[in-house]
Amino acid sequence: MTTDTRGSRHWSGLAGAYADTFAHYCAGTIPAVLERTAVPGACDVLEVGAGTGLLSARLVETGVRLTATEPDADMLAIARDALPDGTNLIRAGLPELPFRTGLFDVVIANFVINHVGDPRAGVAELARVARPGGRVLFTVWPSGPTVQAELFARVLAEEGVTPPPSDMLPPHLDFERSPEGVAALCDDAGLADASVTEVAIRWRIHPDDFWRGIEAGIGVIGRTVQSQPDEARARLRASYDDLSRDLLDGDDLVFPATALLAEGEKA
């Protein structure tokens, strides 16, 4: 799921690889989002940063009037193919949405706020386009290494490859990636009765498919692998095949994770 120029520059040209891999990782929160949305069919719902459209498709099935935005043209094209004709898809994203204040009953952003250059401004913009009494829901990844990041830290160390530093926000713009830090984002945006829930995810993916996503250049790990010469990439693949065996369940790798789901009411 992409958004402003800080996030979208890392997704350029990766829509197909993302659709086959990490889109399904991010989709792990969809059941929890739908449960907490629980909107009647007449509601106007906005999804910001729709990516390849997996959540949008489920929202359409509930009968809501959906508008979805996505700034990456390739991802938007995949979403358009996946959604019914007539779905209102717009190429746009945070930090400035092309909608009047107070337009939507529900505003949703699934793994968008962790990619924007100014998270507080991003949540405030989600709140701006919600009607008074409307609901804002968004998800973020908490701080701490994921299982897949730990796997690739071992793979890279095995071959003596040092990844570049993460693309961190300046301290004055960043936020604490914890339930308390996410709740503070809601408070800063003026959302009432805010709550933050931990959502458990289990992502299953075939090892070959996961490697294709990494080799395509997704994320810091992917960009690190992609930057290596052919011989080094082959060695990294061999180390990956060896070190990932402990994560296999049948033919698939299983990556457990925890996401943070925030929800609040527009005052």
Tab-separated table of C-alpha atoms in Angstrom:
chain	number	residue	atom	x	y	z
A	1	MET	CA	0.000	0.000	0.000
A	2	THR	CA	1.594	3.235	-1.106
A	3	THR	CA	1.061	6.912	-0.582
A	4	ASP	CA	3.153	10.103	-0.731
A	5	THR	CA	6.421	10.545	-2.596
A	6	ARG	CA	8.484	9.139	0.273
A	7	GLY	CA	6.645	5.828	0.081
A	8	SER	CA	5.784	5.683	-3.610
A	9	ARG	CA	9.349	6.119	-4.837
A	10	HIS	CA	10.204	2.722	-3.305
A	11	TRP	CA	7.278	1.016	-5.082
A	12	SER	CA	7.819	2.348	-8.604
A	13	GLY	CA	7.867	-0.563	-11.052
A	14	LEU	CA	7.163	-3.146	-8.336
A	15	ALA	CA	3.384	-3.438	-8.558
A	16	GLY	CA	3.351	-6.892	-10.140
A	17	ALA	CA	5.872	-8.356	-7.719
A	18	TYR	CA	4.078	-6.728	-4.783
A	19	ALA	CA	0.710	-8.089	-5.934
A	20	ASP	CA	2.109	-11.632	-5.911
A	21	THR	CA	3.851	-11.363	-2.543
A	22	PHE	CA	3.684	-8.647	0.091
A	23	ALA	CA	0.169	-7.544	-0.855
A	24	HIS	CA	-1.022	-10.777	0.760
A	25	TYR	CA	1.074	-10.059	3.851
A	26	CYS	CA	-0.641	-6.685	4.239
A	27	ALA	CA	-3.987	-8.359	3.562
A	28	GLY	CA	-3.642	-10.231	6.839
A	29	THR	CA	-5.458	-7.414	8.633
A	30	ILE	CA	-8.451	-7.369	6.276
A	31	PRO	CA	-10.752	-9.550	8.446
A	32	ALA	CA	-10.095	-7.350	11.488
A	33	VAL	CA	-10.633	-4.156	9.492
A	34	LEU	CA	-13.924	-5.440	8.072
A	35	GLU	CA	-15.115	-6.569	11.499
A	36	ARG	CA	-14.456	-3.156	13.001
A	37	THR	CA	-15.845	-1.292	10.024
A	38	ALA	CA	-19.220	-3.066	10.236
A	39	VAL	CA	-20.898	-0.401	8.131
A	40	PRO	CA	-24.387	-0.580	6.629
A	41	GLY	CA	-24.603	-0.747	2.865
A	42	ALA	CA	-25.567	2.891	2.438
A	43	CYS	CA	-22.295	4.196	3.880
A	44	ASP	CA	-19.693	6.148	1.930
A	45	VAL	CA	-16.293	4.555	2.539
A	46	LEU	CA	-12.870	5.820	1.478
A	47	GLU	CA	-9.815	3.577	1.283
A	48	VAL	CA	-6.577	5.560	1.093
A	49	GLY	CA	-3.561	3.764	-0.369
A	50	ALA	CA	-5.555	0.899	-1.876
A	51	GLY	CA	-2.512	-0.736	-3.457
A	52	THR	CA	-3.579	-3.659	-5.635
A	53	GLY	CA	-7.148	-3.590	-4.357
A	54	LEU	CA	-7.428	-6.605	-2.048
A	55	LEU	CA	-9.166	-4.704	0.760
A	56	SER	CA	-11.189	-2.630	-1.706
A	57	ALA	CA	-12.566	-5.810	-3.262
A	58	ARG	CA	-13.770	-7.057	0.115
A	59	LEU	CA	-15.312	-3.681	0.922
A	60	VAL	CA	-17.221	-3.679	-2.381
A	61	GLU	CA	-18.649	-7.092	-1.470
A	62	THR	CA	-20.232	-5.571	1.661
A	63	GLY	CA	-22.314	-3.204	-0.468
A	64	VAL	CA	-20.800	0.094	0.651
A	65	ARG	CA	-20.296	3.029	-1.705
A	66	LEU	CA	-16.541	2.811	-2.090
A	67	THR	CA	-14.027	5.397	-3.198
A	68	ALA	CA	-10.394	4.251	-3.289
A	69	THR	CA	-7.197	6.205	-3.891
A	70	GLU	CA	-3.732	4.991	-4.877
A	71	PRO	CA	-0.857	7.178	-6.120
A	72	ASP	CA	1.092	4.472	-7.982
A	73	ALA	CA	-0.259	4.110	-11.531
A	74	ASP	CA	0.754	0.450	-11.905
A	75	MET	CA	-0.871	-0.590	-8.644
A	76	LEU	CA	-3.962	1.397	-9.549
A	77	ALA	CA	-4.180	-0.510	-12.849
A	78	ILE	CA	-4.024	-3.854	-11.019
A	79	ALA	CA	-6.713	-2.685	-8.598
A	80	ARG	CA	-8.888	-1.516	-11.477
A	81	ASP	CA	-8.700	-4.965	-13.091
A	82	ALA	CA	-9.585	-6.631	-9.779
A	83	LEU	CA	-12.604	-4.469	-8.939
A	84	PRO	CA	-16.059	-4.276	-10.526
A	85	ASP	CA	-16.615	-1.827	-13.349
A	86	GLY	CA	-17.724	1.530	-12.031
A	87	THR	CA	-15.725	1.383	-8.802
A	88	ASN	CA	-14.547	4.902	-8.016
A	89	LEU	CA	-10.747	4.644	-8.188
A	90	ILE	CA	-8.679	7.827	-8.116
A	91	ARG	CA	-4.944	8.337	-8.525
A	92	ALA	CA	-4.204	10.326	-5.390
A	93	GLY	CA	-2.729	9.905	-1.939
A	94	LEU	CA	-1.585	11.538	1.246
A	95	PRO	CA	-0.674	14.147	2.366
A	96	GLU	CA	-3.435	15.961	0.442
A	97	LEU	CA	-6.588	14.102	-0.577
A	98	PRO	CA	-8.787	15.604	-3.322
A	99	PHE	CA	-11.993	15.564	-1.272
A	100	ARG	CA	-13.941	18.141	0.662
A	101	THR	CA	-13.944	18.065	4.423
A	102	GLY	CA	-16.406	15.685	6.103
A	103	LEU	CA	-17.356	13.641	3.029
A	104	PHE	CA	-17.032	10.005	4.168
A	105	ASP	CA	-18.688	7.876	6.826
A	106	VAL	CA	-15.619	5.635	7.167
A	107	VAL	CA	-12.002	6.305	6.165
A	108	ILE	CA	-9.532	3.402	6.041
A	109	ALA	CA	-5.769	3.299	5.443
A	110	ASN	CA	-4.186	-0.164	5.598
A	111	PHE	CA	-0.398	0.108	6.117
A	112	VAL	CA	-0.177	3.613	4.715
A	113	ILE	CA	0.772	5.779	7.693
A	114	ASN	CA	4.039	3.850	8.157
A	115	HIS	CA	5.082	5.008	4.650
A	116	VAL	CA	4.254	8.721	4.709
A	117	GLY	CA	6.730	11.518	5.269
A	118	ASP	CA	4.643	13.130	8.025
A	119	PRO	CA	2.530	10.542	9.879
A	120	ARG	CA	0.718	13.091	12.065
A	121	ALA	CA	-0.302	15.120	9.032
A	122	GLY	CA	-1.375	11.885	7.338
A	123	VAL	CA	-3.720	10.845	10.150
A	124	ALA	CA	-5.034	14.403	10.388
A	125	GLU	CA	-5.893	14.277	6.681
A	126	LEU	CA	-7.736	10.974	7.139
A	127	ALA	CA	-9.723	12.632	9.919
A	128	ARG	CA	-10.392	15.747	7.846
A	129	VAL	CA	-12.286	13.884	5.116
A	130	ALA	CA	-14.388	11.890	7.626
A	131	ARG	CA	-17.768	13.337	8.534
A	132	PRO	CA	-18.463	14.339	12.164
A	133	GLY	CA	-19.263	11.088	13.945
A	134	GLY	CA	-17.569	9.115	11.174
A	135	ARG	CA	-14.872	6.551	11.812
A	136	VAL	CA	-11.203	6.461	10.896
A	137	LEU	CA	-9.299	3.167	10.860
A	138	PHE	CA	-5.639	2.647	10.004
A	139	THR	CA	-2.988	-0.010	10.476
A	140	VAL	CA	0.758	0.212	11.017
A	141	TRP	CA	3.577	-2.219	11.667
A	142	PRO	CA	5.033	-1.894	15.174
A	143	SER	CA	8.731	-1.442	15.795
A	144	GLY	CA	10.979	-4.457	16.085
A	145	PRO	CA	12.312	-6.907	13.497
A	146	THR	CA	9.903	-9.195	11.685
A	147	VAL	CA	10.581	-12.900	11.257
A	148	GLN	CA	11.404	-12.363	7.595
A	149	ALA	CA	13.768	-9.492	8.455
A	150	GLU	CA	15.553	-11.693	10.983
A	151	LEU	CA	15.829	-14.430	8.354
A	152	PHE	CA	17.435	-12.095	5.854
A	153	ALA	CA	19.727	-10.568	8.463
A	154	ARG	CA	21.165	-14.062	8.845
A	155	VAL	CA	21.281	-14.588	5.073
A	156	LEU	CA	23.133	-11.318	4.477
A	157	ALA	CA	25.509	-11.919	7.395
A	158	GLU	CA	26.295	-15.386	6.049
A	159	GLU	CA	27.537	-13.810	2.829
A	160	GLY	CA	29.114	-10.718	4.395
A	161	VAL	CA	26.637	-8.280	2.837
A	162	THR	CA	25.779	-5.119	4.774
A	163	PRO	CA	22.337	-3.629	4.061
A	164	PRO	CA	21.966	0.134	3.795
A	165	PRO	CA	20.430	1.932	6.774
A	166	SER	CA	16.661	2.059	6.919
A	167	ASP	CA	14.931	5.124	5.502
A	168	MET	CA	14.106	6.672	8.875
A	169	LEU	CA	12.005	9.776	9.397
A	170	PRO	CA	13.515	12.814	11.125
A	171	PRO	CA	12.873	12.549	14.878
A	172	HIS	CA	10.472	15.501	14.903
A	173	LEU	CA	8.247	13.764	12.324
A	174	ASP	CA	8.520	10.164	13.497
A	175	PHE	CA	6.275	8.460	16.036
A	176	GLU	CA	6.629	5.588	18.462
A	177	ARG	CA	5.639	2.392	16.675
A	178	SER	CA	3.715	1.017	19.659
A	179	PRO	CA	0.067	0.970	20.798
A	180	GLU	CA	0.771	4.074	22.881
A	181	GLY	CA	2.503	5.861	20.015
A	182	VAL	CA	-0.281	5.058	17.563
A	183	ALA	CA	-2.907	6.169	20.093
A	184	ALA	CA	-1.035	9.479	20.343
A	185	LEU	CA	-1.394	9.910	16.562
A	186	CYS	CA	-5.150	9.522	16.974
A	187	ASP	CA	-5.209	12.052	19.806
A	188	ASP	CA	-3.172	14.550	17.792
A	189	ALA	CA	-5.682	14.228	14.931
A	190	GLY	CA	-8.589	14.926	17.282
A	191	LEU	CA	-10.104	11.447	17.029
A	192	ALA	CA	-12.385	10.590	19.936
A	193	ASP	CA	-12.734	7.228	21.720
A	194	ALA	CA	-9.571	6.016	20.007
A	195	SER	CA	-8.355	2.473	20.542
A	196	VAL	CA	-5.419	0.448	19.243
A	197	THR	CA	-5.673	-3.319	18.863
A	198	GLU	CA	-2.932	-5.841	18.184
A	199	VAL	CA	-3.839	-8.090	15.246
A	200	ALA	CA	-2.046	-11.415	14.795
A	201	ILE	CA	-1.135	-12.380	11.232
A	202	ARG	CA	0.222	-15.603	9.741
A	203	TRP	CA	1.496	-15.157	6.194
A	204	ARG	CA	1.994	-18.282	4.105
A	205	ILE	CA	4.032	-18.052	0.912
A	206	HIS	CA	6.054	-20.488	-1.193
A	207	PRO	CA	9.824	-19.946	-0.809
A	208	ASP	CA	10.274	-19.385	-4.550
A	209	ASP	CA	7.520	-16.756	-4.609
A	210	PHE	CA	8.954	-14.943	-1.608
A	211	TRP	CA	12.407	-14.880	-3.176
A	212	ARG	CA	10.993	-13.457	-6.402
A	213	GLY	CA	9.526	-10.566	-4.430
A	214	ILE	CA	12.849	-9.931	-2.708
A	215	GLU	CA	14.837	-10.241	-5.933
A	216	ALA	CA	12.474	-7.759	-7.591
A	217	GLY	CA	13.655	-5.143	-5.089
A	218	ILE	CA	10.820	-4.883	-2.566
A	219	GLY	CA	11.869	-3.239	0.690
A	220	VAL	CA	15.337	-2.515	2.061
A	221	ILE	CA	16.214	-6.211	1.918
A	222	GLY	CA	15.061	-6.466	-1.682
A	223	ARG	CA	17.009	-3.400	-2.745
A	224	THR	CA	20.085	-4.818	-1.009
A	225	VAL	CA	19.794	-8.165	-2.796
A	226	GLN	CA	19.054	-6.520	-6.128
A	227	SER	CA	22.165	-4.349	-5.866
A	228	GLN	CA	24.489	-7.367	-5.669
A	229	PRO	CA	26.282	-8.842	-8.708
A	230	ASP	CA	24.919	-12.063	-10.195
A	231	GLU	CA	27.350	-14.371	-8.379
A	232	ALA	CA	26.618	-12.770	-5.021
A	233	ARG	CA	22.854	-13.031	-5.604
A	234	ALA	CA	23.262	-16.731	-6.356
A	235	ARG	CA	25.117	-17.216	-3.065
A	236	LEU	CA	22.451	-15.267	-1.213
A	237	ARG	CA	19.769	-17.484	-2.742
A	238	ALA	CA	21.620	-20.612	-1.633
A	239	SER	CA	21.926	-19.254	1.918
A	240	TYR	CA	18.251	-18.279	1.877
A	241	ASP	CA	17.225	-21.781	0.790
A	242	ASP	CA	19.272	-23.282	3.615
A	243	LEU	CA	18.338	-20.898	6.422
A	244	SER	CA	14.623	-20.684	5.629
A	245	ARG	CA	13.978	-24.414	6.066
A	246	ASP	CA	13.094	-23.997	9.739
A	247	LEU	CA	10.189	-21.738	8.728
A	248	LEU	CA	8.603	-24.269	6.388
A	249	ASP	CA	5.158	-25.711	7.042
A	250	GLY	CA	4.664	-28.184	4.244
A	251	ASP	CA	5.663	-26.434	1.032
A	252	ASP	CA	5.202	-22.894	2.353
A	253	LEU	CA	7.115	-20.528	4.557
A	254	VAL	CA	5.062	-19.203	7.472
A	255	PHE	CA	5.785	-15.715	8.782
A	256	PRO	CA	3.877	-14.767	11.953
A	257	ALA	CA	3.536	-11.060	12.629
A	258	THR	CA	1.608	-8.533	14.680
A	259	ALA	CA	0.004	-5.378	13.297
A	260	LEU	CA	-1.516	-2.423	15.123
A	261	LEU	CA	-5.073	-1.449	14.161
A	262	ALA	CA	-6.181	2.011	15.270
A	263	GLU	CA	-9.734	3.303	15.174
A	264	GLY	CA	-11.347	6.491	16.329
A	265	GLU	CA	-14.339	8.754	15.785
A	266	LYS	CA	-14.267	12.136	14.084
A	267	ALA	CA	-15.359	14.629	16.725
